[in-house]
């Protein structure tokens, strides 16, 4: 098959979307298919490699955060002409906004089209619009149009599928994302981190509010070894990046000698730096080197993932692959990735997450790291590629 991928929010600082699109593209090429990636950039460009196939760049308008969007009518007309010349078997769209018109034109030519839903629209917009607006109805209306414009819609989690199931999408597929199990590995960070003794064992279902608190301290604690926490994600409001800082504050108030590494950048960076005054926090900014991300993550004792609207939780899966257990919000898709011993899902508050950290660290270090790694090994990228190719083959 000749598979053309259209990815709108694909930039130098892109996180999960870029990781996903690139991993799928390499998988398509390795499976013997022809892959063409079309993304916005400063100007027209063309690049081909044996591993990644052909990449075309079309001019996009800068919209902040390092992103560009294809909005100019002449560029959109040119894109449709490019699609006509490429003659794809499948057009795979990772954009619910700017590339939809090009996909519709391809479908009119008889080309099969597949939408990859990387975010849940109502959840991602909720922090950005006034509560009085009928966000749910507006999101449903747009998703209903999207479902009718594509031959298939693919989402990575039950949480992400829900918005399309709600509008009766006729061809909805759930395909979980994957993780690079070689790059994200427990050996990436050495033998850093020591367990905090005490606390209760987590429930078998992977959910536990953590140990009781007495007088502002955990009911059981011990040892003075440093506890390393890590947060990896975009520093934007919907990700709740302030919660890891406040979780660290609570832990230190309880007498737990913890520190925090923050991997990521975004509009909340300045406010977070001010909020972190006096706390042992290191802001790494956006880290493009995936091996560097793996090194910091694997060296941590616990990863924090407080976002309650994750459509999948790729950073959660990467932490698990590093053997690092995760404390996640109990809403969104991230809890779907947990398994007994590998993490806890709790309300996204500093106190609940701090208690969960203490509870996790009460487990033997080898046991919790083995449980995390074992869970991640259920999600190789090869399985994701196989699932997407099955969807593409069905539509073709």
mmCIF file of N, CA, C and O in Angstrom, residues 313-378:
data_model
loop_
_atom_site.group_PDB
_atom_site.id
_atom_site.type_symbol
_atom_site.label_atom_id
_atom_site.label_comp_id
_atom_site.label_asym_id
_atom_site.label_seq_id
_atom_site.Cartn_x
_atom_site.Cartn_y
_atom_site.Cartn_z
ATOM 1 N N UNK A 313 -1.683 8.265 27.065
ATOM 2 C CA UNK A 313 -0.697 8.302 28.133
ATOM 3 C C UNK A 313 0.627 7.720 27.692
ATOM 4 O O UNK A 313 1.173 6.819 28.344
ATOM 5 N N UNK A 314 1.178 8.248 26.587
ATOM 6 C CA UNK A 314 2.428 7.709 26.056
ATOM 7 C C UNK A 314 3.579 7.862 27.045
ATOM 8 O O UNK A 314 4.409 6.958 27.195
ATOM 9 N N UNK A 315 3.631 8.988 27.755
ATOM 10 C CA UNK A 315 4.704 9.176 28.737
ATOM 11 C C UNK A 315 4.571 8.191 29.899
ATOM 12 O O UNK A 315 5.575 7.775 30.493
ATOM 13 N N UNK A 316 3.337 7.804 30.226
ATOM 14 C CA UNK A 316 3.116 6.786 31.252
ATOM 15 C C UNK A 316 3.704 5.459 30.798
ATOM 16 O O UNK A 316 4.412 4.767 31.546
ATOM 17 N N UNK A 317 3.430 5.099 29.550
ATOM 18 C CA UNK A 317 3.939 3.837 29.019
ATOM 19 C C UNK A 317 5.464 3.855 28.944
ATOM 20 O O UNK A 317 6.118 2.834 29.216
ATOM 21 N N UNK A 318 6.046 4.995 28.586
ATOM 22 C CA UNK A 318 7.507 5.096 28.540
ATOM 23 C C UNK A 318 8.114 4.938 29.932
ATOM 24 O O UNK A 318 9.173 4.315 30.085
ATOM 25 N N UNK A 319 7.473 5.501 30.936
ATOM 26 C CA UNK A 319 7.966 5.336 32.307
ATOM 27 C C UNK A 319 7.896 3.868 32.727
ATOM 28 O O UNK A 319 8.849 3.326 33.302
ATOM 29 N N UNK A 320 6.789 3.208 32.441
ATOM 30 C CA UNK A 320 6.664 1.796 32.784
ATOM 31 C C UNK A 320 7.740 0.971 32.091
ATOM 32 O O UNK A 320 8.316 0.048 32.694
ATOM 33 N N UNK A 321 8.029 1.294 30.828
ATOM 34 C CA UNK A 321 9.062 0.568 30.099
ATOM 35 C C UNK A 321 10.432 0.743 30.744
ATOM 36 O O UNK A 321 11.285 -0.146 30.657
ATOM 37 N N UNK A 322 10.649 1.874 31.412
ATOM 38 C CA UNK A 322 11.894 2.138 32.130
ATOM 39 C C UNK A 322 11.924 1.459 33.494
ATOM 40 O O UNK A 322 12.897 1.619 34.246
ATOM 41 N N UNK A 323 10.869 0.735 33.829
ATOM 42 C CA UNK A 323 10.798 0.111 35.130
ATOM 43 C C UNK A 323 10.420 1.065 36.238
ATOM 44 O O UNK A 323 10.606 0.761 37.417
ATOM 45 N N UNK A 324 9.860 2.213 35.877
ATOM 46 C CA UNK A 324 9.484 3.233 36.858
ATOM 47 C C UNK A 324 7.978 3.201 37.070
ATOM 48 O O UNK A 324 7.217 3.481 36.139
ATOM 49 N N UNK A 325 7.495 2.853 38.250
ATOM 50 C CA UNK A 325 6.048 2.840 38.491
ATOM 51 C C UNK A 325 5.476 4.249 38.409
ATOM 52 O O UNK A 325 6.204 5.232 38.588
ATOM 53 N N UNK A 326 4.197 4.348 38.154
ATOM 54 C CA UNK A 326 3.571 5.630 37.859
ATOM 55 C C UNK A 326 2.375 5.874 38.775
ATOM 56 O O UNK A 326 1.566 4.972 39.012
ATOM 57 N N UNK A 327 2.264 7.101 39.264
ATOM 58 C CA UNK A 327 1.051 7.566 39.935
ATOM 59 C C UNK A 327 0.306 8.450 38.938
ATOM 60 O O UNK A 327 0.836 9.480 38.505
ATOM 61 N N UNK A 328 -0.897 8.042 38.556
ATOM 62 C CA UNK A 328 -1.664 8.773 37.560
ATOM 63 C C UNK A 328 -2.941 9.333 38.180
ATOM 64 O O UNK A 328 -3.384 8.907 39.251
ATOM 65 N N UNK A 329 -3.549 10.283 37.460
ATOM 66 C CA UNK A 329 -4.900 10.716 37.801
ATOM 67 C C UNK A 329 -5.856 9.551 37.574
ATOM 68 O O UNK A 329 -5.625 8.695 36.704
ATOM 69 N N UNK A 330 -6.924 9.513 38.344
ATOM 70 C CA UNK A 330 -7.873 8.404 38.217
ATOM 71 C C UNK A 330 -8.923 8.649 37.145
ATOM 72 O O UNK A 330 -9.909 7.914 37.056
ATOM 73 N N UNK A 331 -8.718 9.661 36.327
ATOM 74 C CA UNK A 331 -9.596 9.916 35.184
ATOM 75 C C UNK A 331 -8.741 9.959 33.923
ATOM 76 O O UNK A 331 -7.534 10.052 33.973
ATOM 77 N N UNK A 332 -9.407 9.918 32.757
ATOM 78 C CA UNK A 332 -8.670 9.885 31.509
ATOM 79 C C UNK A 332 -8.232 8.467 31.173
ATOM 80 O O UNK A 332 -8.682 7.487 31.771
ATOM 81 N N UNK A 333 -7.323 8.355 30.196
ATOM 82 C CA UNK A 333 -6.920 7.042 29.703
ATOM 83 C C UNK A 333 -5.752 6.436 30.452
ATOM 84 O O UNK A 333 -5.534 5.224 30.376
ATOM 85 N N UNK A 334 -4.964 7.248 31.177
ATOM 86 C CA UNK A 334 -3.752 6.728 31.806
ATOM 87 C C UNK A 334 -3.994 5.543 32.730
ATOM 88 O O UNK A 334 -3.202 4.588 32.719
ATOM 89 N N UNK A 335 -5.078 5.525 33.545
ATOM 90 C CA UNK A 335 -5.292 4.358 34.408
ATOM 91 C C UNK A 335 -5.442 3.046 33.643
ATOM 92 O O UNK A 335 -5.200 1.973 34.203
ATOM 93 N N UNK A 336 -5.833 3.116 32.364
ATOM 94 C CA UNK A 336 -5.976 1.904 31.563
ATOM 95 C C UNK A 336 -4.640 1.203 31.352
ATOM 96 O O UNK A 336 -4.605 0.006 31.026
ATOM 97 N N UNK A 337 -3.534 1.926 31.518
ATOM 98 C CA UNK A 337 -2.212 1.358 31.291
ATOM 99 C C UNK A 337 -1.626 0.690 32.526
ATOM 100 O O UNK A 337 -0.616 -0.013 32.430
ATOM 101 N N UNK A 338 -2.220 0.907 33.682
ATOM 102 C CA UNK A 338 -1.644 0.383 34.914
ATOM 103 C C UNK A 338 -1.972 -1.096 35.095
ATOM 104 O O UNK A 338 -2.899 -1.630 34.499
ATOM 105 N N UNK A 339 -1.157 -1.728 35.932
ATOM 106 C CA UNK A 339 -1.361 -3.127 36.309
ATOM 107 C C UNK A 339 -0.966 -3.249 37.766
ATOM 108 O O UNK A 339 -0.249 -2.391 38.300
ATOM 109 N N UNK A 340 -1.414 -4.283 38.455
ATOM 110 C CA UNK A 340 -1.054 -4.439 39.867
ATOM 111 C C UNK A 340 0.453 -4.371 40.090
ATOM 112 O O UNK A 340 1.229 -5.041 39.425
ATOM 113 N N UNK A 341 0.848 -3.505 41.014
ATOM 114 C CA UNK A 341 2.250 -3.345 41.344
ATOM 115 C C UNK A 341 2.989 -2.341 40.500
ATOM 116 O O UNK A 341 4.086 -1.897 40.855
ATOM 117 N N UNK A 342 2.414 -1.951 39.343
ATOM 118 C CA UNK A 342 3.102 -1.056 38.417
ATOM 119 C C UNK A 342 2.723 0.403 38.611
ATOM 120 O O UNK A 342 3.343 1.277 37.998
ATOM 121 N N UNK A 343 1.730 0.683 39.422
ATOM 122 C CA UNK A 343 1.321 2.059 39.610
ATOM 123 C C UNK A 343 -0.006 2.154 40.318
ATOM 124 O O UNK A 343 -0.671 1.144 40.588
ATOM 125 N N UNK A 344 -0.407 3.395 40.611
ATOM 126 C CA UNK A 344 -1.655 3.676 41.300
ATOM 127 C C UNK A 344 -2.373 4.814 40.588
ATOM 128 O O UNK A 344 -1.735 5.758 40.108
ATOM 129 N N UNK A 345 -3.698 4.752 40.552
ATOM 130 C CA UNK A 345 -4.526 5.818 40.006
ATOM 131 C C UNK A 345 -5.316 6.437 41.147
ATOM 132 O O UNK A 345 -6.061 5.738 41.837
ATOM 133 N N UNK A 346 -5.133 7.742 41.354
ATOM 134 C CA UNK A 346 -5.752 8.436 42.483
ATOM 135 C C UNK A 346 -6.269 9.785 42.005
ATOM 136 O O UNK A 346 -5.925 10.241 40.911
ATOM 137 N N UNK A 347 -7.105 10.464 42.788
ATOM 138 C CA UNK A 347 -7.506 11.818 42.421
ATOM 139 C C UNK A 347 -6.278 12.710 42.207
ATOM 140 O O UNK A 347 -5.263 12.559 42.894
ATOM 141 N N UNK A 348 -6.387 13.613 41.259
ATOM 142 C CA UNK A 348 -5.235 14.449 40.876
ATOM 143 C C UNK A 348 -5.043 15.604 41.851
ATOM 144 O O UNK A 348 -5.070 16.779 41.482
ATOM 145 N N UNK A 349 -4.831 15.273 43.113
ATOM 146 C CA UNK A 349 -4.512 16.274 44.127
ATOM 147 C C UNK A 349 -3.139 15.960 44.702
ATOM 148 O O UNK A 349 -2.684 14.810 44.663
ATOM 149 N N UNK A 350 -2.492 16.977 45.242
ATOM 150 C CA UNK A 350 -1.141 16.789 45.763
ATOM 151 C C UNK A 350 -1.121 15.778 46.904
ATOM 152 O O UNK A 350 -0.236 14.910 46.968
ATOM 153 N N UNK A 351 -2.087 15.865 47.814
ATOM 154 C CA UNK A 351 -2.104 14.961 48.968
ATOM 155 C C UNK A 351 -2.322 13.515 48.537
ATOM 156 O O UNK A 351 -1.645 12.595 49.020
ATOM 157 N N UNK A 352 -3.267 13.288 47.621
ATOM 158 C CA UNK A 352 -3.544 11.923 47.175
ATOM 159 C C UNK A 352 -2.352 11.343 46.429
ATOM 160 O O UNK A 352 -2.000 10.166 46.610
ATOM 161 N N UNK A 353 -1.723 12.152 45.587
ATOM 162 C CA UNK A 353 -0.587 11.641 44.824
ATOM 163 C C UNK A 353 0.619 11.415 45.724
ATOM 164 O O UNK A 353 1.372 10.439 45.540
ATOM 165 N N UNK A 354 0.824 12.268 46.711
ATOM 166 C CA UNK A 354 1.933 12.072 47.641
ATOM 167 C C UNK A 354 1.740 10.780 48.436
ATOM 168 O O UNK A 354 2.690 9.999 48.630
ATOM 169 N N UNK A 355 0.528 10.541 48.902
ATOM 170 C CA UNK A 355 0.255 9.313 49.636
ATOM 171 C C UNK A 355 0.475 8.089 48.760
ATOM 172 O O UNK A 355 0.984 7.054 49.212
ATOM 173 N N UNK A 356 0.105 8.199 47.475
ATOM 174 C CA UNK A 356 0.308 7.085 46.555
ATOM 175 C C UNK A 356 1.798 6.831 46.323
ATOM 176 O O UNK A 356 2.224 5.680 46.186
ATOM 177 N N UNK A 357 2.597 7.900 46.257
ATOM 178 C CA UNK A 357 4.045 7.736 46.107
ATOM 179 C C UNK A 357 4.612 6.942 47.276
ATOM 180 O O UNK A 357 5.372 5.980 47.113
ATOM 181 N N UNK A 358 4.235 7.323 48.498
ATOM 182 C CA UNK A 358 4.723 6.620 49.688
ATOM 183 C C UNK A 358 4.280 5.157 49.661
ATOM 184 O O UNK A 358 5.054 4.238 49.975
ATOM 185 N N UNK A 359 3.047 4.923 49.241
ATOM 186 C CA UNK A 359 2.530 3.557 49.176
ATOM 187 C C UNK A 359 3.305 2.725 48.155
ATOM 188 O O UNK A 359 3.656 1.572 48.412
ATOM 189 N N UNK A 360 3.589 3.295 46.995
ATOM 190 C CA UNK A 360 4.356 2.568 45.977
ATOM 191 C C UNK A 360 5.766 2.262 46.450
ATOM 192 O O UNK A 360 6.283 1.156 46.262
ATOM 193 N N UNK A 361 6.403 3.245 47.068
ATOM 194 C CA UNK A 361 7.791 3.070 47.484
ATOM 195 C C UNK A 361 7.929 2.117 48.659
ATOM 196 O O UNK A 361 9.040 1.695 49.004
ATOM 197 N N UNK A 362 6.801 1.772 49.282
ATOM 198 C CA UNK A 362 6.837 0.776 50.341
ATOM 199 C C UNK A 362 7.057 -0.624 49.781
ATOM 200 O O UNK A 362 7.415 -1.543 50.512
ATOM 201 N N UNK A 363 6.829 -0.803 48.464
ATOM 202 C CA UNK A 363 7.036 -2.096 47.830
ATOM 203 C C UNK A 363 8.527 -2.337 47.613
ATOM 204 O O UNK A 363 9.305 -1.397 47.422
ATOM 205 N N UNK A 364 8.970 -3.586 47.621
ATOM 206 C CA UNK A 364 10.359 -3.870 47.259
ATOM 207 C C UNK A 364 10.684 -3.295 45.884
ATOM 208 O O UNK A 364 9.901 -3.443 44.943
ATOM 209 N N UNK A 365 11.821 -2.651 45.801
ATOM 210 C CA UNK A 365 12.169 -1.934 44.569
ATOM 211 C C UNK A 365 12.177 -2.856 43.349
ATOM 212 O O UNK A 365 11.644 -2.516 42.287
ATOM 213 N N UNK A 366 12.780 -4.022 43.490
ATOM 214 C CA UNK A 366 12.845 -4.937 42.358
ATOM 215 C C UNK A 366 11.482 -5.392 41.893
ATOM 216 O O UNK A 366 11.232 -5.518 40.689
ATOM 217 N N UNK A 367 10.567 -5.592 42.829
ATOM 218 C CA UNK A 367 9.235 -6.067 42.470
ATOM 219 C C UNK A 367 8.465 -5.003 41.697
ATOM 220 O O UNK A 367 7.831 -5.299 40.684
ATOM 221 N N UNK A 368 8.514 -3.762 42.187
ATOM 222 C CA UNK A 368 7.713 -2.731 41.498
ATOM 223 C C UNK A 368 8.300 -2.405 40.130
ATOM 224 O O UNK A 368 7.567 -2.140 39.171
ATOM 225 N N UNK A 369 9.633 -2.447 40.013
ATOM 226 C CA UNK A 369 10.236 -2.159 38.705
ATOM 227 C C UNK A 369 9.953 -3.292 37.723
ATOM 228 O O UNK A 369 9.710 -3.050 36.529
ATOM 229 N N UNK A 370 9.976 -4.527 38.190
ATOM 230 C CA UNK A 370 9.661 -5.659 37.313
ATOM 231 C C UNK A 370 8.204 -5.611 36.857
ATOM 232 O O UNK A 370 7.895 -5.903 35.691
ATOM 233 N N UNK A 371 7.293 -5.220 37.754
ATOM 234 C CA UNK A 371 5.879 -5.135 37.384
ATOM 235 C C UNK A 371 5.650 -4.058 36.335
ATOM 236 O O UNK A 371 4.870 -4.242 35.395
ATOM 237 N N UNK A 372 6.340 -2.926 36.499
ATOM 238 C CA UNK A 372 6.193 -1.840 35.526
ATOM 239 C C UNK A 372 6.703 -2.268 34.156
ATOM 240 O O UNK A 372 6.029 -2.080 33.131
ATOM 241 N N UNK A 373 7.879 -2.854 34.115
ATOM 242 C CA UNK A 373 8.452 -3.277 32.839
ATOM 243 C C UNK A 373 7.590 -4.342 32.170
ATOM 244 O O UNK A 373 7.367 -4.309 30.956
ATOM 245 N N UNK A 374 7.105 -5.294 32.958
ATOM 246 C CA UNK A 374 6.283 -6.365 32.386
ATOM 247 C C UNK A 374 5.024 -5.808 31.739
ATOM 248 O O UNK A 374 4.598 -6.281 30.676
ATOM 249 N N UNK A 375 4.429 -4.809 32.351
ATOM 250 C CA UNK A 375 3.226 -4.215 31.765
ATOM 251 C C UNK A 375 3.559 -3.523 30.445
ATOM 252 O O UNK A 375 2.836 -3.668 29.453
ATOM 253 N N UNK A 376 4.672 -2.791 30.398
ATOM 254 C CA UNK A 376 5.041 -2.079 29.169
ATOM 255 C C UNK A 376 5.340 -3.043 28.023
ATOM 256 O O UNK A 376 5.084 -2.721 26.850
ATOM 257 N N UNK A 377 5.855 -4.208 28.340
ATOM 258 C CA UNK A 377 6.204 -5.159 27.284
ATOM 259 C C UNK A 377 4.978 -5.694 26.550
ATOM 260 O O UNK A 377 5.121 -6.339 25.510
ATOM 261 N N UNK A 378 3.796 -5.399 27.054
ATOM 262 C CA UNK A 378 2.572 -5.767 26.345
ATOM 263 C C UNK A 378 2.242 -4.785 25.220
ATOM 264 O O UNK A 378 1.286 -5.002 24.471
#
